CSV table of C-alpha atoms in Angstrom, one decimal:
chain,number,residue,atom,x,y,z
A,1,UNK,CA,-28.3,26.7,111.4
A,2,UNK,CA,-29.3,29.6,109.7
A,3,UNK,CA,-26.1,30.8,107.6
A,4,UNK,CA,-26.8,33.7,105.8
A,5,UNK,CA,-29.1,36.1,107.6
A,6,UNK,CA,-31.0,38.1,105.9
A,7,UNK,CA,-33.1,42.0,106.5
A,8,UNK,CA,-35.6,43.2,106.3
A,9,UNK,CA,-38.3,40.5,105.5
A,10,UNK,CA,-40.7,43.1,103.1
A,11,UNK,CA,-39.9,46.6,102.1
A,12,UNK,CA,-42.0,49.3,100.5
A,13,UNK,CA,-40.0,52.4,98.5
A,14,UNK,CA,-41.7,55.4,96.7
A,15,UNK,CA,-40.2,55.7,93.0
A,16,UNK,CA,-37.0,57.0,92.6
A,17,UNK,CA,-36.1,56.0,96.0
A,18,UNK,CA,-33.2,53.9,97.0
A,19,UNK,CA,-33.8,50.7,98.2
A,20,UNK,CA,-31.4,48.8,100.5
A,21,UNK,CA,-31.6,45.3,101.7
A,22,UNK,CA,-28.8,43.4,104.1
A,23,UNK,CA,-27.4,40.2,104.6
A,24,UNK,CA,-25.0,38.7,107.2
A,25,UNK,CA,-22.8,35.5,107.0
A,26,UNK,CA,-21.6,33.5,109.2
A,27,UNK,CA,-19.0,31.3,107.6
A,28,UNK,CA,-15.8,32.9,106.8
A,29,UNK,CA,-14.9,29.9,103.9
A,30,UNK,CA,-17.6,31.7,101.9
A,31,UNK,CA,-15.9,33.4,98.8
A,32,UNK,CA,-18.7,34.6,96.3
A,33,UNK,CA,-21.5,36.7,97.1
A,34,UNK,CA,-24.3,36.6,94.7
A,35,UNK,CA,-28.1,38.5,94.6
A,36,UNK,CA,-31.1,37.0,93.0
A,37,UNK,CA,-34.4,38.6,91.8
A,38,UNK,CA,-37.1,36.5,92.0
A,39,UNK,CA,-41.1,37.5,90.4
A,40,UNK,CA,-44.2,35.6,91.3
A,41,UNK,CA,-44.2,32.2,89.3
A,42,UNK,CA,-40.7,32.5,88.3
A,43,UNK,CA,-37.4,31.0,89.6
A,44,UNK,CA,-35.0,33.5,90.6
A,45,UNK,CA,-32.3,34.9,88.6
A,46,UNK,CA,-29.1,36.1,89.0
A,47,UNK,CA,-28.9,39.5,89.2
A,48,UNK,CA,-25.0,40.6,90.6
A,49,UNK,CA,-22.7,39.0,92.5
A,50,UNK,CA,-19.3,39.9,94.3
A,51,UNK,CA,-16.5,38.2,95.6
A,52,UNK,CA,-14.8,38.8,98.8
A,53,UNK,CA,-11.5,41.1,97.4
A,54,UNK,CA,-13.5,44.2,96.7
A,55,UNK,CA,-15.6,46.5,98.6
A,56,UNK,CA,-18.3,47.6,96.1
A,57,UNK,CA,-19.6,46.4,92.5
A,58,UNK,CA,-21.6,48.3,90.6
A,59,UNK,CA,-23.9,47.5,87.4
A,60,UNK,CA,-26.1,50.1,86.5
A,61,UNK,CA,-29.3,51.2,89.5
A,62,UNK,CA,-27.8,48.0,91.4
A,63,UNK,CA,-24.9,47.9,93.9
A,64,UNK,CA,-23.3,45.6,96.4
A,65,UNK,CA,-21.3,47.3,99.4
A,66,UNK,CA,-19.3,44.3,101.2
A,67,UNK,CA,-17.8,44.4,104.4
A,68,UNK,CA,-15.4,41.7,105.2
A,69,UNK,CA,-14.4,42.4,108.5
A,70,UNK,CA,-18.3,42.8,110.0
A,71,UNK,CA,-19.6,39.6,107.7
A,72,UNK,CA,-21.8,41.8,106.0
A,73,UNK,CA,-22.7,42.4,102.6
A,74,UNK,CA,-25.9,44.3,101.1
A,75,UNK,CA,-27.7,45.5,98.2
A,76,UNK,CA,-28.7,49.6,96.9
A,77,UNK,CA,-31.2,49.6,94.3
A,78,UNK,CA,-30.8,53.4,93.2
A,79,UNK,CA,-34.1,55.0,91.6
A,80,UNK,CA,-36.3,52.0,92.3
A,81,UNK,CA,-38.6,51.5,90.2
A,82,UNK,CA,-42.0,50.0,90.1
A,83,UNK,CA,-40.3,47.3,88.0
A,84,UNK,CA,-38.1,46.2,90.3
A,85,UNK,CA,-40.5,44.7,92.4
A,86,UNK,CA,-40.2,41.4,93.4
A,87,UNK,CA,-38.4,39.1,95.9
A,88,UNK,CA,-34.5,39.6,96.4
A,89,UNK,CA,-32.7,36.8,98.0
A,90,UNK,CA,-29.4,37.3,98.7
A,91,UNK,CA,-26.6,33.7,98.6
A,92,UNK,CA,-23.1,33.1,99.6
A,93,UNK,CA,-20.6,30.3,98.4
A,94,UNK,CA,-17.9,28.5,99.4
A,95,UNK,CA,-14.9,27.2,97.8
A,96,UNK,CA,-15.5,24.1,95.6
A,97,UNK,CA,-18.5,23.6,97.1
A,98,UNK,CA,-21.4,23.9,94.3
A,99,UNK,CA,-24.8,24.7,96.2
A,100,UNK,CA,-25.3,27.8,97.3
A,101,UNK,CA,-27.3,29.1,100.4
A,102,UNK,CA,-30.1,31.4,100.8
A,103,UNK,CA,-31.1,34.3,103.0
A,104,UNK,CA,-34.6,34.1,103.7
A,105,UNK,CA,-35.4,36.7,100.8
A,106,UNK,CA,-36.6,40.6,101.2
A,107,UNK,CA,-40.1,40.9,99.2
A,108,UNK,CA,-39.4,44.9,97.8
A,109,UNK,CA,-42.4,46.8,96.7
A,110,UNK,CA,-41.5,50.2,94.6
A,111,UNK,CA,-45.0,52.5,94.2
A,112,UNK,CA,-45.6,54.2,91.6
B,1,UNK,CA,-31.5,29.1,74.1
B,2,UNK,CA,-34.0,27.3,76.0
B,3,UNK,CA,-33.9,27.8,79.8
B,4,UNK,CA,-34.5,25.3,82.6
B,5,UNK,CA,-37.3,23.2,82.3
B,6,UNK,CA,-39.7,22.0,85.1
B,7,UNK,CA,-42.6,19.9,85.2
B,8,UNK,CA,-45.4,19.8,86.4
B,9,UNK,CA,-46.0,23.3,87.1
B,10,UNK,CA,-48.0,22.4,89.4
B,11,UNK,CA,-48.6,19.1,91.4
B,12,UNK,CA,-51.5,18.8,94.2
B,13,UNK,CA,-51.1,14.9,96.0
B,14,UNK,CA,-53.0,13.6,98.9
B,15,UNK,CA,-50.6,12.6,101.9
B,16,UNK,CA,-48.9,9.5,101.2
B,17,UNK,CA,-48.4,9.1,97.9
B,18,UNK,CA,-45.5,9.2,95.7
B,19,UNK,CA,-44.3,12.2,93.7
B,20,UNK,CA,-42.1,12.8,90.6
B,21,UNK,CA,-41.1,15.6,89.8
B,22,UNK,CA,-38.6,16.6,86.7
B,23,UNK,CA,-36.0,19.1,85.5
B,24,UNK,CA,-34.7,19.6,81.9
B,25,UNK,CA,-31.3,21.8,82.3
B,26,UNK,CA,-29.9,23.8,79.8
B,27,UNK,CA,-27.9,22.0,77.1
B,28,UNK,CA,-24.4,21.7,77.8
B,29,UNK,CA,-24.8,22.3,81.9
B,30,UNK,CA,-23.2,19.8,83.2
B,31,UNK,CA,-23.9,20.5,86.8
B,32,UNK,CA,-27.6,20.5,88.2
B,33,UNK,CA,-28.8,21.1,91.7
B,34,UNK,CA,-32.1,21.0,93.5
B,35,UNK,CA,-33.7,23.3,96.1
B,36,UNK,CA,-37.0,23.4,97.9
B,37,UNK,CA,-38.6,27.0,98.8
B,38,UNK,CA,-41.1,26.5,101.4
B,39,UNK,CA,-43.4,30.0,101.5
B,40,UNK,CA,-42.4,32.9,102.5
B,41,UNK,CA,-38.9,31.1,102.7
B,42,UNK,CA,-35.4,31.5,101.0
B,43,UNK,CA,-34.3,28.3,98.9
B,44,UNK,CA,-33.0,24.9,100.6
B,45,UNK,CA,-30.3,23.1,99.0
B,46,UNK,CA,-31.3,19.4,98.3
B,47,UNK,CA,-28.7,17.9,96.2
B,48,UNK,CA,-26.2,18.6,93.5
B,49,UNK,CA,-25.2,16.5,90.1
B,50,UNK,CA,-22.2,16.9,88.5
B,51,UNK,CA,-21.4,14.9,85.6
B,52,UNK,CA,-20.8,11.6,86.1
B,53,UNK,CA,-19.3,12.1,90.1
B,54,UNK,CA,-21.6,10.8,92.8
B,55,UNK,CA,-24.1,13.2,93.8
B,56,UNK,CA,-23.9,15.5,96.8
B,57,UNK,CA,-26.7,14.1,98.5
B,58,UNK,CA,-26.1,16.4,101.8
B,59,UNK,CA,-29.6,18.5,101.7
B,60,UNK,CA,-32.0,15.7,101.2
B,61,UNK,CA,-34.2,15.9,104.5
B,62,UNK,CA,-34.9,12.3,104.8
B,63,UNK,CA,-34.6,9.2,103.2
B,64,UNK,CA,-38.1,9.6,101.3
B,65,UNK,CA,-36.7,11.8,99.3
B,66,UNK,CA,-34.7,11.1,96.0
B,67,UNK,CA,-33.0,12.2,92.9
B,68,UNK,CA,-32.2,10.6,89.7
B,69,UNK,CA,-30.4,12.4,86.7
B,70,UNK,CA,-29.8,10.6,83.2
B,71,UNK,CA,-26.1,11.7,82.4
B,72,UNK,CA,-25.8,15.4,82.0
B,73,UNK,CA,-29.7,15.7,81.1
B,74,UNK,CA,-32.6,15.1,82.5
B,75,UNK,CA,-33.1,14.9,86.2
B,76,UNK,CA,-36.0,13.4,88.6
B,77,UNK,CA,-36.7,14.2,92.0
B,78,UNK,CA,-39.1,11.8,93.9
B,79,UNK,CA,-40.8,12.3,97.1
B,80,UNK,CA,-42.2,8.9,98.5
B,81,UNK,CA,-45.2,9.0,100.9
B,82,UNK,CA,-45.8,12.4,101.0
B,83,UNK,CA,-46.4,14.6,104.0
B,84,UNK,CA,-48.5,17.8,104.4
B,85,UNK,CA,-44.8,19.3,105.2
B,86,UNK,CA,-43.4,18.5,101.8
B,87,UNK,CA,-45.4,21.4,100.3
B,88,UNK,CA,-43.2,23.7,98.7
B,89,UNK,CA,-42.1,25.0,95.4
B,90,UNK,CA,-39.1,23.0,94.5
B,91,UNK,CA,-36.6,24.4,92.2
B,92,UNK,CA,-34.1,23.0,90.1
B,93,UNK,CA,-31.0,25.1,88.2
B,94,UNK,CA,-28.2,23.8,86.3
B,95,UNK,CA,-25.6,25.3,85.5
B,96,UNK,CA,-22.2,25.5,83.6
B,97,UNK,CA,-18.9,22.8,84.4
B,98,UNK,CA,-16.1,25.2,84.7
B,99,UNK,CA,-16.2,27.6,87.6
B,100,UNK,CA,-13.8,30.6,86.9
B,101,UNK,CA,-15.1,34.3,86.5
B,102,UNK,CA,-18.7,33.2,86.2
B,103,UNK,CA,-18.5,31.0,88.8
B,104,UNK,CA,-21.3,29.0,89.7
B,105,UNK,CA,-23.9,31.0,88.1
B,106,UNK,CA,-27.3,28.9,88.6
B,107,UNK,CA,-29.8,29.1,86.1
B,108,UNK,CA,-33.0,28.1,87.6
B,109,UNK,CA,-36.4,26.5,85.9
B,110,UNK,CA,-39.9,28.1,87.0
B,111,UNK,CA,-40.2,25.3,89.6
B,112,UNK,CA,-42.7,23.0,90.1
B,113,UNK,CA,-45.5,24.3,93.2
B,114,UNK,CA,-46.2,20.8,95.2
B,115,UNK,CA,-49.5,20.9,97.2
B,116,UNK,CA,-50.1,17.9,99.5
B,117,UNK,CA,-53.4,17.1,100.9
């Protein structure tokens, strides 16, 4: 059962564009929200993360809008940049339970 | 600091054999967790070491697979008689005991790329 659903699969942006992926949750026990950034041969990293009391975190180009009520949470990348290409995955949490699960990631390409 | 450790970086095995792999964590992680990322694929959760607790065993697929971890260091993940499905990148993270504002913020190794023939 797949738990944390996750759109779109690949997505191409011109510079300076904003980029915006989406995930959906199932389980309403989930209480942290996290994104992770991913390059080839690496292991992903945490980029932001939210928990379920606020509506919107900010750091710097990167965002996260959550949606309680709808199960939904997603990620704006403002004035993408070639940089910031690489594979987002987006994760979900629950209580005191330690492992997180995945989306199925969004592979973001930014031309120059 | 040093991150997450993995090795090998690369593992190609003909079907039936047995596999190790291993995962350093960051010094003073306490907790360490495996995951398999299958292509194109988001990451799996195999199992989870905390301290000295019993492990959380709940994502390991089947009974070939297993984990071993030394204490709070190092950790080994073995995959007996290998199938052509176990092919994967499998990732390993660790990260800090206490939960709070950071909580559970996974620090993961570069993984190790398994290949089976």
């Amino acid at each position: 059962q797949q738990q944390v659903k996750q759109s779109p699969q690949s997505l191409i942006v011109q510079k300076g564009g904003i980029s915006i992926i989406n995930c959906a949750y199932e389980n309403t026990a989930f209480d942290y929200f996290p994104w992770y950034q991913q390059f080839p041969g690496k292991g992903p990293a945490l980029l932001i993360a939210i928990r379920p009391d606020v509506s919107e975190k900010k750091e710097g180009r990167f965002t996260i809008s959550f949606n309680k009520s709808a199960k939904q949470f997603s990620l704006h990348i403002m004035d993408s940049q070639p940089g910031d290409s690489a594979t987002y995955f987006c994760a979900a949490n629950k209580g005191s339970a330690r492992q997180l699960t995945f989306g199925s990631g969004t592979q973001l390409t930014v031309l120059p | 600091g040093a991150g997450v450790s993995q090795s090998p970086s690369n593992k190609v095995t003909e079907k039936g054999k047995d596999v190790e792999l291993r995962c350093d964590p960051i010094s003073g992680h306490t907790a360490l967790y495996w995951y398999r990322q299958r292509l194109g694929q988001g990451l799996e959760f195999l199992i989870y070491f905390q301290g000295n607790s019993a492990p959380d065993k709940s994502g390991l697929p089947s009974d070939r697979f297993s984990a071993e971890r030394t204490g709070e260091s190092v950790s080994t993940l073995t995959i007996q008689r290998t199938q052509q499905e176990d092919s994967a990148v499998y990732l390993c993270a660790s990260s800090l005991p206490e939960a709070g504002v950071t909580k559970n913020i996974q620090y993961f190794g570069a993984g190790t790329r398994l290949s089976v023939l």
